[in-house]
Coordinates of N, CA, C and O in Angstrom, one line a residue:
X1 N -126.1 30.6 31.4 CA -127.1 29.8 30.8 C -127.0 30.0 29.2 O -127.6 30.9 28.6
X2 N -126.3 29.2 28.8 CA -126.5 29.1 27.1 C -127.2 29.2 25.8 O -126.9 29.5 24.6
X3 N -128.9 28.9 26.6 CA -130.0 29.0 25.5 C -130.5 28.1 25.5 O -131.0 27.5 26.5
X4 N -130.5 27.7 24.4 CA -131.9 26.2 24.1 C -130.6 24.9 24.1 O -130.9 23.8 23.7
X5 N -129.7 25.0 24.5 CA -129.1 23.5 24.2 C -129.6 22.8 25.7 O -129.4 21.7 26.1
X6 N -130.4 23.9 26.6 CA -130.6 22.6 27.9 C -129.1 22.1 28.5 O -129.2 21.1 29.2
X7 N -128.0 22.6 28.3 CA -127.0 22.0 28.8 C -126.9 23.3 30.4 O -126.1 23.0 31.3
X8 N -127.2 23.7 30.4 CA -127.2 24.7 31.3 C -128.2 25.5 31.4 O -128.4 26.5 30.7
X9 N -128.9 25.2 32.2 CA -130.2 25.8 32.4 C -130.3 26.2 34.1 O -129.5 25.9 34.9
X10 N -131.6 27.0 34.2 CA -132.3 27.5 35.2 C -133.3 27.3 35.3 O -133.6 27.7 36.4
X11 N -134.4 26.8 34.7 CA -135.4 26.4 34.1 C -135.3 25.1 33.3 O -134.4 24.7 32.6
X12 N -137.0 24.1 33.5 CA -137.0 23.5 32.7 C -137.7 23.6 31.4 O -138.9 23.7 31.4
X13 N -137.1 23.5 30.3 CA -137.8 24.0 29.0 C -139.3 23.2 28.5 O -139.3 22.1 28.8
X14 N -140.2 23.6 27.9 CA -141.0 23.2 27.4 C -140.9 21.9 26.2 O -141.6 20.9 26.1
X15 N -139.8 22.2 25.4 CA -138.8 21.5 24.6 C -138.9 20.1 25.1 O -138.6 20.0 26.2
X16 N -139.3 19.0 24.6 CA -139.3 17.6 25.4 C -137.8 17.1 25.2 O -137.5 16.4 26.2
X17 N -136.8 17.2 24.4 CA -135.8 16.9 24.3 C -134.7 18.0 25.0 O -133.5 17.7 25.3
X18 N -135.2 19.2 25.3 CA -134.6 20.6 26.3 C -134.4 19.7 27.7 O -133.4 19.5 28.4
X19 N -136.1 19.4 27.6 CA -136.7 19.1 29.2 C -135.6 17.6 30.0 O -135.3 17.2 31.1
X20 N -135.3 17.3 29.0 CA -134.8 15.9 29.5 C -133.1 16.1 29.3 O -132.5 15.1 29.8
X21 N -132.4 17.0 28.8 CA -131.3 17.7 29.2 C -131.1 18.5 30.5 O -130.2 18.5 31.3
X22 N -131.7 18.8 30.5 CA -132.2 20.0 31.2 C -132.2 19.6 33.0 O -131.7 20.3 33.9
X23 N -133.0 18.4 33.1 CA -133.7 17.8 34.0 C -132.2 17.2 34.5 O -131.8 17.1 35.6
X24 N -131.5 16.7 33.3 CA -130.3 15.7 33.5 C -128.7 17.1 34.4 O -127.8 16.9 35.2
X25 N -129.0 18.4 33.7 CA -128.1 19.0 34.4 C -128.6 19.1 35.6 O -127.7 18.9 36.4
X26 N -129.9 19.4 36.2 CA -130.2 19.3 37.5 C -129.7 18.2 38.2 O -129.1 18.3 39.2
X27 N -129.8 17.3 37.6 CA -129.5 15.9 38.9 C -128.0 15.9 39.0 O -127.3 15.8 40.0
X28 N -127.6 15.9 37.7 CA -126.2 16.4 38.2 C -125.7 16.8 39.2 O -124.9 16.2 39.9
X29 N -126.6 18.7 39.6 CA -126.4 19.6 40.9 C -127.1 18.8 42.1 O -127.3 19.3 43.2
X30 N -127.5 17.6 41.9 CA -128.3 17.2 42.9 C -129.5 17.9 43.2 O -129.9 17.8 44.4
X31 N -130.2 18.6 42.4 CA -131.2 19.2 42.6 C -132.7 18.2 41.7 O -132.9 18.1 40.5
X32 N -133.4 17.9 42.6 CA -134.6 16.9 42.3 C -135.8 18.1 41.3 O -136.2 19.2 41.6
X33 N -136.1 17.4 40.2 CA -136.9 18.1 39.5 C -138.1 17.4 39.0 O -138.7 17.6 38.0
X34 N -138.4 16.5 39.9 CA -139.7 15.7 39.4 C -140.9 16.1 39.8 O -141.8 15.4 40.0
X35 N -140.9 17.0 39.9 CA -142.2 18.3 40.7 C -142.4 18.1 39.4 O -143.3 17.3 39.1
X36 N -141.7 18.7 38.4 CA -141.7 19.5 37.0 C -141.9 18.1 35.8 O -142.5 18.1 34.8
X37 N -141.3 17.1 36.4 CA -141.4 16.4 35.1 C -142.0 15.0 35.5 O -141.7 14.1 34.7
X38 N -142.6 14.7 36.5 CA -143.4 13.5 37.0 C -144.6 13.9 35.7 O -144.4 13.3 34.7
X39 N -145.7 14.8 35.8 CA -146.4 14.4 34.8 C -146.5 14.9 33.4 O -147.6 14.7 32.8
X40 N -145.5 15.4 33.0 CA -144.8 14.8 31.5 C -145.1 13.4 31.4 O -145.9 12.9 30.7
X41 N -144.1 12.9 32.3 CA -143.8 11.2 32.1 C -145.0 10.7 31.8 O -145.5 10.1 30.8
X42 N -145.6 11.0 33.2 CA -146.9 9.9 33.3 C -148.3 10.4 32.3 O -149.4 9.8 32.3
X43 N -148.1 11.4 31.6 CA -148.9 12.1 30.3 C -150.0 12.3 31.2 O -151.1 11.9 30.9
X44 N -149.8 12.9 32.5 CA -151.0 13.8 33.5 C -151.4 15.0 33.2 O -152.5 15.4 33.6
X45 N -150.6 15.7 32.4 CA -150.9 17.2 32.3 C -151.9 17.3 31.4 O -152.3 16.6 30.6
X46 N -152.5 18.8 31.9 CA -153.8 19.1 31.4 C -153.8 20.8 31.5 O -153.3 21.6 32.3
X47 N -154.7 21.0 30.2 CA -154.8 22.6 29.7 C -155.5 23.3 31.1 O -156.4 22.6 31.6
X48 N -155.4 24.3 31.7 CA -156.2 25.3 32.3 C -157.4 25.5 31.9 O -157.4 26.0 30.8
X49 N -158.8 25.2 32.3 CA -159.5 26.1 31.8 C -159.8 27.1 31.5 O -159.5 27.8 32.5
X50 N -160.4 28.3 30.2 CA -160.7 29.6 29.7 C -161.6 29.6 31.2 O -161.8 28.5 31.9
X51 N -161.9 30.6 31.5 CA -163.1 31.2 32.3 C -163.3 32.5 31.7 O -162.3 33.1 31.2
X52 N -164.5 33.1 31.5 CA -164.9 34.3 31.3 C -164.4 35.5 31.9 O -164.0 36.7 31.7
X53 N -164.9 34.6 33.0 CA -164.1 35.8 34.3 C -163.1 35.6 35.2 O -163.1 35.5 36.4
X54 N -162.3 35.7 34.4 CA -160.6 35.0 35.1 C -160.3 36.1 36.0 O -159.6 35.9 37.0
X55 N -160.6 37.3 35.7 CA -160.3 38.6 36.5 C -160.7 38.3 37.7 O -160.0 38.5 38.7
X56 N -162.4 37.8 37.7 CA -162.6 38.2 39.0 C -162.4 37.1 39.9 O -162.6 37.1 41.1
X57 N -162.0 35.9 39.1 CA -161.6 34.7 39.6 C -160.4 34.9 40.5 O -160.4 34.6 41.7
X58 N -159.5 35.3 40.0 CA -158.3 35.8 40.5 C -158.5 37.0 41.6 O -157.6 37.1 42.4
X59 N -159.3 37.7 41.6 CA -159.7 38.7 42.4 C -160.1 38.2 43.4 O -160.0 38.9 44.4
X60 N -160.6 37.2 43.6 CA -161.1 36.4 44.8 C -160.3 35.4 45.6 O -160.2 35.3 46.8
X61 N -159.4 34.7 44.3 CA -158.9 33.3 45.0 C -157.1 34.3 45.5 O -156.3 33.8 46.2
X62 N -157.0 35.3 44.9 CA -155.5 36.0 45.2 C -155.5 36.3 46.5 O -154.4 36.0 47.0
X63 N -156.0 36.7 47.2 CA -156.7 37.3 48.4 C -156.7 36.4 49.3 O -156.0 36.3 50.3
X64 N -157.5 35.5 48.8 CA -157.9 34.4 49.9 C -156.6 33.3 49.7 O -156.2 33.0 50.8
X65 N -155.9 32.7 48.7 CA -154.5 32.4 48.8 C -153.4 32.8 49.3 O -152.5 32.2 49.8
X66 N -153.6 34.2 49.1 CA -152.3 34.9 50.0 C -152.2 35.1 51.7 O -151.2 35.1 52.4
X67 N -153.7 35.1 52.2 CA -154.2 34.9 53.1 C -154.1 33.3 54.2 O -154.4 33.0 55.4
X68 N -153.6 32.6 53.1 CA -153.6 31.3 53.6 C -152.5 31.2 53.4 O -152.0 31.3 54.5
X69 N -151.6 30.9 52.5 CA -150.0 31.2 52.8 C -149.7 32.0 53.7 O -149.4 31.5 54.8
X70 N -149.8 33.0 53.5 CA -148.7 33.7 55.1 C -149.6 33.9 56.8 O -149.4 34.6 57.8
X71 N -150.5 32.6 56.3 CA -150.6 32.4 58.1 C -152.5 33.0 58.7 O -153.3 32.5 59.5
X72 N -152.5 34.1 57.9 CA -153.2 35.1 58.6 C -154.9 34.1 58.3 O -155.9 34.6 58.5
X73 N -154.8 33.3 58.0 CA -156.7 32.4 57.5 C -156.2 31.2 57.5 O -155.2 30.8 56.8
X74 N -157.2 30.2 58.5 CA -157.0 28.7 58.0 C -157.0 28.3 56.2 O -157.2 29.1 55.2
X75 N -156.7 27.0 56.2 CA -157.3 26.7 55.1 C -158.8 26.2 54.9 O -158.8 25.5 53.8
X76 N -159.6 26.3 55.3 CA -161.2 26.1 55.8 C -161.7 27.6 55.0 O -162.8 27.9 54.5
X77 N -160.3 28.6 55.1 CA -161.4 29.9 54.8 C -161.3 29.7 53.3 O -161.6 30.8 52.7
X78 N -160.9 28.8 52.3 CA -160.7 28.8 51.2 C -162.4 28.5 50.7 O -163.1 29.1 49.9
X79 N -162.7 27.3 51.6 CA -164.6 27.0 51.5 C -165.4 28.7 50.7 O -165.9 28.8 49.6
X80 N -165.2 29.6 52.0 CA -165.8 30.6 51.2 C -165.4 31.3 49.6 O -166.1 31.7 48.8
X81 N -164.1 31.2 49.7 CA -163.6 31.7 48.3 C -164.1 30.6 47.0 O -164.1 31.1 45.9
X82 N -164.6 29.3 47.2 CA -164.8 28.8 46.3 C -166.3 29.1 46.4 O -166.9 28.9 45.4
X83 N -167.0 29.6 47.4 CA -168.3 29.2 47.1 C -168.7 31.2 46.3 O -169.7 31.5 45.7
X84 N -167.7 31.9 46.6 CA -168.0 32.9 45.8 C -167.6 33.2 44.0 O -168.1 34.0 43.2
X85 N -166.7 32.1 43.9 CA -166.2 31.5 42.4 C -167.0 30.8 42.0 O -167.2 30.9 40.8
X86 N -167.9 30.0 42.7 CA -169.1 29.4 42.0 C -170.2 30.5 41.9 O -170.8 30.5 40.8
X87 N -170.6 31.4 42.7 CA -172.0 32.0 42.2 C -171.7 32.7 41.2 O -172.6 33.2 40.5
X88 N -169.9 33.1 40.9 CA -170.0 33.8 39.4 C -170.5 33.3 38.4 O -171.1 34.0 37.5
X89 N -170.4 31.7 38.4 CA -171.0 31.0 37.3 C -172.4 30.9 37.2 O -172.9 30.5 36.1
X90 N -173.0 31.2 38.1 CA -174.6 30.2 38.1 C -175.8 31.6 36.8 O -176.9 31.3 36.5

């Protein structure tokens, strides 16, 4: 991987002129990267919210995501993780 010329990458760069090299050595490999760059294009992206309590936000929804990826909780048990992310706020 070379650096910033985007000519060889592993990653797509943040770089708008990186990203669209970058994107182009992918398709090359035949490797589809419009996960990463559909909303670039379509100017969809949007900042994260700050939260106060990102810790305990994460303390909650890590658990209950990991829990839902590898099988062990429908996705139904997510209901409760959000309803305990909300009473942080109230």
């Amino acid at each position: 991987m070379p650096g910033r010329s985007g000519i060889q990458s592993s990653s797509v760069p943040a770089i708008t002129t990186s990203s669209e090299l970058a994107a182009k050595a992918f398709e090359a490999k035949g490797v589809d990267v419009t996960a990463f760059t559909t909303h670039v294009k379509d100017e969809t992206t949007f900042l994260l919210p700050i939260a106060d309590k990102a810790a305990k936000v994460e303390g909650i929804m890590k658990p209950a995501m990991d829990a839902v990826l590898s099988g062990k909780k429908p996705v139904s048990s997510l209901s409760d993780a959000n309803e305990q992310v909300n009473a942080l706020f109230k």
